[in-house]
Coordinates of C-alpha atoms in Angstrom, one line a residue:
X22 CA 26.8 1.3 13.7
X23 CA 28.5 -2.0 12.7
X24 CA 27.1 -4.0 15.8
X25 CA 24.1 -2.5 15.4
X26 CA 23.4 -3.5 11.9
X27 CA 24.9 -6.9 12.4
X28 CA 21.6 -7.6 15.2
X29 CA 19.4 -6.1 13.2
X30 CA 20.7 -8.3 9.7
X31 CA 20.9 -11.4 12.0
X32 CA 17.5 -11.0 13.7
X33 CA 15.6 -10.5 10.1
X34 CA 17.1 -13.4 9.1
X35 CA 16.3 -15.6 12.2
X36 CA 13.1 -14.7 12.0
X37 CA 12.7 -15.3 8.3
X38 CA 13.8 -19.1 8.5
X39 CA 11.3 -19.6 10.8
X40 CA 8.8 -19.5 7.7
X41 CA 7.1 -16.1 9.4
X42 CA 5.7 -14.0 6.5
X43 CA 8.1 -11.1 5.6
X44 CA 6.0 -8.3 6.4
X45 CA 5.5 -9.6 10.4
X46 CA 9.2 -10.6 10.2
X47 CA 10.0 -6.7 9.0
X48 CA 8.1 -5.0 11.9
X49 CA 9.1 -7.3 14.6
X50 CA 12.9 -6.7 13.6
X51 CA 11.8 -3.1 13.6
X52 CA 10.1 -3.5 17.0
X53 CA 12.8 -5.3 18.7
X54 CA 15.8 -2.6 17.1
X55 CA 13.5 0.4 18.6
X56 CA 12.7 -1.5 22.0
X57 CA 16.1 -2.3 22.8
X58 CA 18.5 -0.3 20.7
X59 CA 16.3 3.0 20.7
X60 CA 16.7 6.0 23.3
X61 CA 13.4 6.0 24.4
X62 CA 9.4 7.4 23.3
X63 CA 9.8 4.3 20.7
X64 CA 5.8 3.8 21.2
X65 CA 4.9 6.8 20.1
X66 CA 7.4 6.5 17.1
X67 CA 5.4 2.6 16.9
X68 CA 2.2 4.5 16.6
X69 CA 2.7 7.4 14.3
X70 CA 4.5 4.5 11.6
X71 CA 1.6 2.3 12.0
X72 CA -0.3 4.9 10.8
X73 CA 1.5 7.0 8.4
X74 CA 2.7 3.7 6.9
X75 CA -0.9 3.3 5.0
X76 CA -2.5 6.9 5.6
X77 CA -0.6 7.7 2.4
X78 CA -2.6 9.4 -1.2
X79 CA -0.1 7.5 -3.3
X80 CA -0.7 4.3 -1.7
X81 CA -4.0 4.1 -2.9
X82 CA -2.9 3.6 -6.4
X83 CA -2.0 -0.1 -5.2
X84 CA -5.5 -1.6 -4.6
X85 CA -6.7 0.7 -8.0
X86 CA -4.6 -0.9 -10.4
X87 CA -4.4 -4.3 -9.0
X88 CA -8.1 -4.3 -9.8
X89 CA -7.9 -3.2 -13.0
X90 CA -5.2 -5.9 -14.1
X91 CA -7.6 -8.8 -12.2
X92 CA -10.7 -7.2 -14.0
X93 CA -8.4 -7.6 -17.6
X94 CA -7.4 -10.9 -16.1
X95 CA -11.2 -12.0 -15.2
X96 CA -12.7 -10.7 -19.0
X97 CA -10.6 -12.6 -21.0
X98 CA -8.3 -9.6 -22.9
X99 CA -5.3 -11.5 -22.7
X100 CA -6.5 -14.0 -26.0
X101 CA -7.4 -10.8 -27.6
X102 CA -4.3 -8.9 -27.1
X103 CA -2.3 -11.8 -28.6
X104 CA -4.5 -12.3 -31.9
X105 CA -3.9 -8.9 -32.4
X106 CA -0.3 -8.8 -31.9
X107 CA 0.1 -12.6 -33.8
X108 CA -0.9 -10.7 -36.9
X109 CA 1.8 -7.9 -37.0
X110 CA 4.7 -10.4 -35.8
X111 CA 3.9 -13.4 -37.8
X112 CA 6.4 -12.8 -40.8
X113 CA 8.8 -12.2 -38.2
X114 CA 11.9 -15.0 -37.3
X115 CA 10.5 -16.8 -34.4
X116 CA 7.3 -14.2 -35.0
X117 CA 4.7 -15.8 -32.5
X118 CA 8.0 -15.8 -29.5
X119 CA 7.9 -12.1 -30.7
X120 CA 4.0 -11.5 -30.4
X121 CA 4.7 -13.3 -26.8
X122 CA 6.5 -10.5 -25.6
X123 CA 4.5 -7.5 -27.4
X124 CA 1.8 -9.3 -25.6
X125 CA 3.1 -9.1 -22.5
X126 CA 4.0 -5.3 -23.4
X127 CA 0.7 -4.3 -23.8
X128 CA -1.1 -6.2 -20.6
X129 CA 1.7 -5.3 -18.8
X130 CA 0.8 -1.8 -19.3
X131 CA -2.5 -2.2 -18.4
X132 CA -2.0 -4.3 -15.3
X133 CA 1.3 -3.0 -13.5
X134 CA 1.3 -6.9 -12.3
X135 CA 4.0 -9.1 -13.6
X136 CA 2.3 -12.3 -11.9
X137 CA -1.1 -11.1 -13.6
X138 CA 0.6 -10.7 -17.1
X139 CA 2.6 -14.0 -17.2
X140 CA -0.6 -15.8 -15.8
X141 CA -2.9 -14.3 -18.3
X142 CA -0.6 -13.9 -21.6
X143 CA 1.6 -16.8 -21.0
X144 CA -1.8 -19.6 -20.2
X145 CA -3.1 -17.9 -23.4
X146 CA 0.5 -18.6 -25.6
X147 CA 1.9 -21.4 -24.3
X148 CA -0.5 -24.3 -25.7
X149 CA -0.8 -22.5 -29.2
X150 CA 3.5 -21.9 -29.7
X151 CA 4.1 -25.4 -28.4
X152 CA 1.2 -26.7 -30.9
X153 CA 3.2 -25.0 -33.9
X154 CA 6.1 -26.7 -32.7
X155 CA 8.1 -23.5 -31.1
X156 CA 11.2 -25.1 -28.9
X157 CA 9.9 -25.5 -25.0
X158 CA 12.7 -23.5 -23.2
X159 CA 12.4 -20.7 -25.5
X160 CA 8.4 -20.5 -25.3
X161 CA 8.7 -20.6 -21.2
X162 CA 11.7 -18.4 -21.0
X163 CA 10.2 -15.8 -23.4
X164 CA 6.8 -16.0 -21.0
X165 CA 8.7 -15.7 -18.1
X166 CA 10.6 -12.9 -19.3
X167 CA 7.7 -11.1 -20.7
X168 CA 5.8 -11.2 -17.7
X169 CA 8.7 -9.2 -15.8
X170 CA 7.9 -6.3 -18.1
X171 CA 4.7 -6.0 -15.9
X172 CA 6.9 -3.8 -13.0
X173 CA 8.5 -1.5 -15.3
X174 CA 6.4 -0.7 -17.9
X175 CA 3.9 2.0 -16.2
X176 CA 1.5 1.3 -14.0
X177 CA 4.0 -0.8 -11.9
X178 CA 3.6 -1.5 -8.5
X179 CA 6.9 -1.7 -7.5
X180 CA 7.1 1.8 -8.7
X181 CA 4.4 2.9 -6.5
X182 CA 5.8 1.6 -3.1
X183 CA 9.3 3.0 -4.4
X184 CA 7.4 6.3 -4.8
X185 CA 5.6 5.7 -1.1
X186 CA 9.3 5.2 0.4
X187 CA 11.4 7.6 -1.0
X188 CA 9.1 10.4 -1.3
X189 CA 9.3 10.4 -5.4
X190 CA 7.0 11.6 -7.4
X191 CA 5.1 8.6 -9.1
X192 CA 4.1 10.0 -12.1
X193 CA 7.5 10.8 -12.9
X194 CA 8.6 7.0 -12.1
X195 CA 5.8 5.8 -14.4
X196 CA 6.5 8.1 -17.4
X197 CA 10.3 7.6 -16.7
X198 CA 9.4 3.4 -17.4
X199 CA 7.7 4.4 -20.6
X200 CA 11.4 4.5 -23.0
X201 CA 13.6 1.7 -20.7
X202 CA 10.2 -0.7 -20.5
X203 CA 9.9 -0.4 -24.8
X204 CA 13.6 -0.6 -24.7
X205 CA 14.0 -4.0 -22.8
X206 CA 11.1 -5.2 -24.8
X207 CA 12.9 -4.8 -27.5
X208 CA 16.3 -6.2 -26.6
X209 CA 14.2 -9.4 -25.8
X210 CA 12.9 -9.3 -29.8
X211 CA 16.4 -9.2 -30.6
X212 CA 17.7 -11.8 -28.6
X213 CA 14.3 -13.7 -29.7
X214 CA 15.3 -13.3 -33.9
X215 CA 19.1 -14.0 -33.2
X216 CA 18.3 -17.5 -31.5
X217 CA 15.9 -18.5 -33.8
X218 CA 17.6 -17.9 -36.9
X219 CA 20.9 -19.7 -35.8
X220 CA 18.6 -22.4 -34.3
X221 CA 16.3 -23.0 -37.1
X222 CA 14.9 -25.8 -35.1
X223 CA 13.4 -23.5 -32.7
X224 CA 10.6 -21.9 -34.2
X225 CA 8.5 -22.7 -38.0
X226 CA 9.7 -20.8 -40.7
X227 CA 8.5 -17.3 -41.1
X228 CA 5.4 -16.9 -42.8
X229 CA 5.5 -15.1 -46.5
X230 CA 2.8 -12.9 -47.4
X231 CA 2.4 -9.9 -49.0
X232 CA 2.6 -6.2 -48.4
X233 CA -1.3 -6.1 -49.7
X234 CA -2.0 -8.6 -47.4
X235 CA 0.7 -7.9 -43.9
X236 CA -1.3 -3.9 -43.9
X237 CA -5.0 -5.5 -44.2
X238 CA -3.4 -7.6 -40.9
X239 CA -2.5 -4.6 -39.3
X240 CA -5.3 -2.5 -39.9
X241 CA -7.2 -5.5 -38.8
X242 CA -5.2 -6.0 -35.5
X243 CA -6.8 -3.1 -34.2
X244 CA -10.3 -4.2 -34.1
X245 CA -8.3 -6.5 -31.5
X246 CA -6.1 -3.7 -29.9
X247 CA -8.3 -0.3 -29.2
X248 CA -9.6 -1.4 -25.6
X249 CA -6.2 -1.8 -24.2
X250 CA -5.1 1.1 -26.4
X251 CA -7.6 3.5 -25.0
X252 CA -6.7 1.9 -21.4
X253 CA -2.8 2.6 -21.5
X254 CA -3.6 5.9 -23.4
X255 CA -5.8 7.0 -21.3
X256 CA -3.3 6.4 -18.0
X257 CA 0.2 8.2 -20.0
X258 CA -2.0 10.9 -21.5
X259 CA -3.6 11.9 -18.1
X260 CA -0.4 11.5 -16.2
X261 CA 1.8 12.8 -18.7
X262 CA -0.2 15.6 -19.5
X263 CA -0.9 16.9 -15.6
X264 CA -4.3 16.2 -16.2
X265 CA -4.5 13.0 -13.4
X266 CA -2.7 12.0 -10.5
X267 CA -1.6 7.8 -10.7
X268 CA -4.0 7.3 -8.0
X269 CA -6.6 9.5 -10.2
X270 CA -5.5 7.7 -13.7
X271 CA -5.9 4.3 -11.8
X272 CA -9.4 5.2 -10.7
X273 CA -10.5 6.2 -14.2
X274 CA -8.9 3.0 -16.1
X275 CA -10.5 0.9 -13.7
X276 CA -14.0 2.1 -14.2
X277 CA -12.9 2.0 -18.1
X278 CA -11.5 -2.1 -17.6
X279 CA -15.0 -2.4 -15.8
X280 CA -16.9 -1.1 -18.7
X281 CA -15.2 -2.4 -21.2
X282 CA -15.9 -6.0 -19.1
X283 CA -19.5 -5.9 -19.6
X284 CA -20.3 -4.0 -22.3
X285 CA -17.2 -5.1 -25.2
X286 CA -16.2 -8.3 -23.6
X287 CA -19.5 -9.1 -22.2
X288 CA -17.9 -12.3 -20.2
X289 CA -19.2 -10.6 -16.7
X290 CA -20.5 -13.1 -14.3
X291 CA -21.4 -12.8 -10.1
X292 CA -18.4 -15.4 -10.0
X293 CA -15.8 -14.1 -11.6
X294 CA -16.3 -10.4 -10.2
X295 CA -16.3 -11.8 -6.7
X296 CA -13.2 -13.4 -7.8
X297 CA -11.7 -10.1 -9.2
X298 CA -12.6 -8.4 -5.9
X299 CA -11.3 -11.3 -3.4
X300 CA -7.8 -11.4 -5.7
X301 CA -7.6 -7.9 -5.0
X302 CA -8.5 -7.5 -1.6
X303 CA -5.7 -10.3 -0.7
X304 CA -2.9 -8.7 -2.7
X305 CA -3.7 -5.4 -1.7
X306 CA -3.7 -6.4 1.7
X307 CA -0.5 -8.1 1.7
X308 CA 1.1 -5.0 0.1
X309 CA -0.1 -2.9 2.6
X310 CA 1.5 -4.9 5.6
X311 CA 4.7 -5.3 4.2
X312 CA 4.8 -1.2 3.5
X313 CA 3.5 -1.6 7.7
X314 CA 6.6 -3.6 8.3
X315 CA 9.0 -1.6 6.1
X316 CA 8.1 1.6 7.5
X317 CA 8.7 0.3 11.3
X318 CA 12.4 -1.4 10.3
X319 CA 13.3 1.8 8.1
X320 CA 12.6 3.9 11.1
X321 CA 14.6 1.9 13.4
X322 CA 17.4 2.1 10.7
X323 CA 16.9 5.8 10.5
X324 CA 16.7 6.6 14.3
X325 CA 20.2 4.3 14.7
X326 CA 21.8 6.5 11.9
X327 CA 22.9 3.5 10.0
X328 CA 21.6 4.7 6.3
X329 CA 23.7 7.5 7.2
X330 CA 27.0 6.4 8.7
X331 CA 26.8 3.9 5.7
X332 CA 26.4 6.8 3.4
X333 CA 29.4 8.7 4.6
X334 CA 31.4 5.2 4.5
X335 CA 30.6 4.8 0.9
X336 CA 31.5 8.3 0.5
X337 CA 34.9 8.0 2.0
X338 CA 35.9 5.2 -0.4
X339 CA 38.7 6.2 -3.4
X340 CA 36.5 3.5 -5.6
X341 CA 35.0 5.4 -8.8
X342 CA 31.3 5.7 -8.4
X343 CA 30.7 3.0 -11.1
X344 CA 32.7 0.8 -9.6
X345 CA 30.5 1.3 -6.3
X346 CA 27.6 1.0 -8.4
X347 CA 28.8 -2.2 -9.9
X348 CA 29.2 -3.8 -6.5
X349 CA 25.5 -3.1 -5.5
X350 CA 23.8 -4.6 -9.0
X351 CA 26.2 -7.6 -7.8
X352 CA 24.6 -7.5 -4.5
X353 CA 21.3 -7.2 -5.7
X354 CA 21.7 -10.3 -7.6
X355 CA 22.9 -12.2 -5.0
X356 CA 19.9 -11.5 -3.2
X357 CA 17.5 -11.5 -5.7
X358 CA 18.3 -15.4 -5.9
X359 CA 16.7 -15.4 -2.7
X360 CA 14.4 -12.9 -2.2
X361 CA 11.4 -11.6 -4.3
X362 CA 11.3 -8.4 -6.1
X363 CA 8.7 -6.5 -3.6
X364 CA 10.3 -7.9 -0.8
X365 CA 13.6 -7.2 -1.4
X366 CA 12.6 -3.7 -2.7
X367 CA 10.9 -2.9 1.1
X368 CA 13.7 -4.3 2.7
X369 CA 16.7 -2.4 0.8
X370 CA 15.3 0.6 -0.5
X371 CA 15.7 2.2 3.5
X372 CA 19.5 1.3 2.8
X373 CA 20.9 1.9 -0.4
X374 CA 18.6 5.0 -1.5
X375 CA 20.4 7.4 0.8
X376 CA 24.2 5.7 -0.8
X377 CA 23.2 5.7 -4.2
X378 CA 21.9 9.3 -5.0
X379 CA 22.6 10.9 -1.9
X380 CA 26.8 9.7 -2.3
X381 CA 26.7 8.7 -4.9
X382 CA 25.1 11.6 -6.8
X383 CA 22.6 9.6 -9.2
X384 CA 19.2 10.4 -10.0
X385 CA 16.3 9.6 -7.9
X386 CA 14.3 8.7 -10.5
X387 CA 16.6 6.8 -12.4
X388 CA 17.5 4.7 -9.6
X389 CA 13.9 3.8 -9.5
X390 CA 13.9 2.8 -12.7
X391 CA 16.9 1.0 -12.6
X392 CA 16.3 -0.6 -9.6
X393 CA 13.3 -1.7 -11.2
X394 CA 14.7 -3.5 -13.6
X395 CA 17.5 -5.1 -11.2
X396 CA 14.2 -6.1 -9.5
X397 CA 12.5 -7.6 -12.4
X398 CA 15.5 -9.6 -12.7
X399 CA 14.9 -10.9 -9.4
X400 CA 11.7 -12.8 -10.7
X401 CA 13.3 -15.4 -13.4
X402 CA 16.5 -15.8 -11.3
X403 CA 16.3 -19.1 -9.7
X404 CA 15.8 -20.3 -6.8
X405 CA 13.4 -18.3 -6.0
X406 CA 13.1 -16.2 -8.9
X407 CA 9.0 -16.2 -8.8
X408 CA 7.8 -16.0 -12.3
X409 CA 9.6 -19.0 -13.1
X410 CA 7.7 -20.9 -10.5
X411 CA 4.3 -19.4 -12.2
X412 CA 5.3 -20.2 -15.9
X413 CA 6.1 -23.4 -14.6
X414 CA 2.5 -23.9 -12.9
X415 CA 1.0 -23.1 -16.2
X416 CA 3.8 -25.2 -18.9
X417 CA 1.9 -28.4 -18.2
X418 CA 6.0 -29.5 -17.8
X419 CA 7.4 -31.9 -14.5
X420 CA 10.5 -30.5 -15.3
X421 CA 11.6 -27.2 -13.9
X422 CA 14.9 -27.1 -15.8
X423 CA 12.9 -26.2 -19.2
X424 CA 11.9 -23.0 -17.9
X425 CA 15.4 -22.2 -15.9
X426 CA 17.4 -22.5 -19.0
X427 CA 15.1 -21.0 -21.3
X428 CA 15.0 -18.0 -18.8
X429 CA 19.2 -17.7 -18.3
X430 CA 19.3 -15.6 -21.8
X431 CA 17.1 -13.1 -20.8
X432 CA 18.8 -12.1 -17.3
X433 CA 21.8 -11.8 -19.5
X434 CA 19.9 -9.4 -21.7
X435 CA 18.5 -7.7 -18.9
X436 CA 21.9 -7.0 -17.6
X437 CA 23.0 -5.7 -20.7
X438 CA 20.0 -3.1 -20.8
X439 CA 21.3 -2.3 -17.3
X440 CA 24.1 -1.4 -18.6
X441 CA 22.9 0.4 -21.1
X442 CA 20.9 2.6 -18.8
X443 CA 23.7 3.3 -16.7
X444 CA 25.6 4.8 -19.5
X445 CA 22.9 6.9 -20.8
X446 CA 20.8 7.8 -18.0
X447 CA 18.6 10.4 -20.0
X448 CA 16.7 7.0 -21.2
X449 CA 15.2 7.1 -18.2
X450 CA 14.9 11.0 -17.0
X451 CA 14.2 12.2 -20.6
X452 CA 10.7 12.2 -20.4
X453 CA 10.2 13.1 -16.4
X454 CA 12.7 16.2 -17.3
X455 CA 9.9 17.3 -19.8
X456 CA 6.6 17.2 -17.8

């Protein structure tokens, strides 16, 4: 098992520094293991992953609710969203930082995309917080961060291809999201008032109005609210309730996004719906390789027994579980440095899945959900953490360093809300216990 893994580690990575895209680097490691490290019949095995890989119900939620974020994106939603939110948050310490997030809450569940939801909430924010005079790192870090909330709180993407490779159910991942998504929103509001109330350079004062006056803005931020309201609602309600598959629920909230496109936001043109369809088209493509690639490297990783004979290493260990446990979020940050989210999802997942609930004995579905979160982390970790690299495309800054430090605090929260859910779990199986 150990030589065997050692090729298979040292030929991904040789092929990955030669700039070859991950998914063509995944399935010609995956080719090569089953060529010359297989028993035999390894073109038939070839064939039936090529096509089970993408002949999968599940998988079609991909391309259904990438459309539906790149329809919100394309119709303008996001300027919406945050007027509405601006007027609930405003009295708040560092209130428009705090509307950021809720933004990015609320798109987030729509769009399932964390790249769409810092793109569209964060090129909505940034000018306007920076006008007031909000502090730079803070406004970038809080975008960056907020956009991460786009592949846990439901739909998420990264939830669907976990689904795809474990044999989850998806519904449960997306309504097991709901609580530790809100949660880490929340931890980020905290962190948000704390800073700027012992910095009181960092944000304007709060703004004083009165109770008369804060409930006319709230009634009022829901002329600004209901489509997305009736979007997300319509999704939990349908999947919650047994009513809709995800792939069903992201049918239906893409005809609503569509509808509510022409006939609300009435900002439809030939250009930007060929745009909406071409950025969905490439994305889901993409996706669909690298699940290609993942499938034909976890096969060869199966049909060598290594996920196994790992398994039962872990399992012979006198370390507490915990302790194990501890060592793998480690791990995962380590890589995550280097590695996107999806992409290191695809590639580990095959690994650790069968060591951390089969040996270790945790929940399926709070793994995903954990994992999820380790994976968001992923994104505003540099070097390559990949939402810093899109909030710094859109800060109008030279200097990369603004958005770096003002992200730092947030993977500190983020591993406190890890944490957290690993010491109550129910957080995150509550709801999928309860279907």
């Amino acid at each position: 098992m150990g030589l065997d893994l050692l090729l298979i580690v040292v030929c991904l990575l040789a092929i990955m520094l030669t700039g070859t895209w991950l998914s063509i680097a995944l399935f010609g490691t995956g080719v090569l293991a089953l060529t010359f490290l297989g028993k035999g019949g390894m073109a038939y095995v070839l064939e039936s992953v090529l096509f089970n890989a993408v002949a999968s119900y599940s998988l079609v939620a991909i391309p259904l609710f990438v459309l539906m974020g790149e329809i919100l994106i394309e119709s303008g939603c996001s300027s919406q969203i945050f007027r509405g939110v601006k007027k609930i948050l405003r009295p708040f310490p560092g209130g428009m930082l705090h509307a950021n997030i809720v933004a990015c809450s609320i798109f987030a569940a729509c769009s399932g995309s964390s790249t769409a939801t810092t793109v569209a909430v964060g090129g909505v924010t940034r000018p306007e917080l920076e006008r007031q005079g909000y502090f730079k790192n803070i406004v970038l870090g809080s975008i960056s961060a907020g956009g991460t909330l786009g592949v846990l709180i439901p739909p998420s993407i990264m939830m669907i291809l976990y689904g795809a490779q474990t044999g989850n159910s998806i519904g449960k991942l997306f309504i097991a999201g709901i609580i530790p998504g809100l949660l880490l929103a929340a931890f980020f509001m905290i962190y948000i008032g704390v800073a700027c109330s012992r910095h009181k350079d960092w944000a304007p004062p709060p703004e004083k109005i009165s109770l008369k006056q804060y409930l006319k803005d709230v009634a009022s931020s829901l002329l600004d609210l209901w489509p997305v309201i009736l979007i997300i609602g319509g999704i939990m309600v349908s999947i919650y309730g047994g009513y809709a598959t995800p792939t069903e629920a992201g049918a239906v909230a893409s005809i609503i996004a569509f509808l509510l496109w022409v006939f609300y936001y009435r900002t439809l043109t030939w250009a930007k719906f060929k745009k909406a369809m071409k950025e969905t088209s490439i994305l889901s493509c993409q996706l669909m390789i690298c699940v290609v690639g993942a499938r034909a490297l976890g096969q060869a990783l199966s049909l060598l027994h290594i996920p196994t004979e790992l398994s039962e290493f872990v399992g012979s260990l006198s370390a507490n579980h915990y302790l194990i446990w501890a060592c793998i979020v480690v791990l995962y940050m380590i890589m995550g440095c280097l590695v996107d989210g999806i992409d290191l999802l695809i590639i580990t997942v095959p690994v650790f899945y069968p060591i951390v609930v089969t040996t270790l004995g945790f929940d399926p579905i709070w793994f995903g959900v954990t994992l999820t979160v380790l994976l968001e982390m992923s994104l505003i970790t540099p070097p390559v953490g990949f939402n810093l690299y899109v909030t710094h495309s859109i800060s109008g800054s030279d200097n990369m360093m603004d958005t770096i430090k003002g992200s730092i605090p947030f993977v500190i929260v983020m591993l406190i809300h890890i944490a957290v859910l690993t010491a109550f779990p129910i957080l995150a199986t509550y709801l999928p216990n309860n279907m």
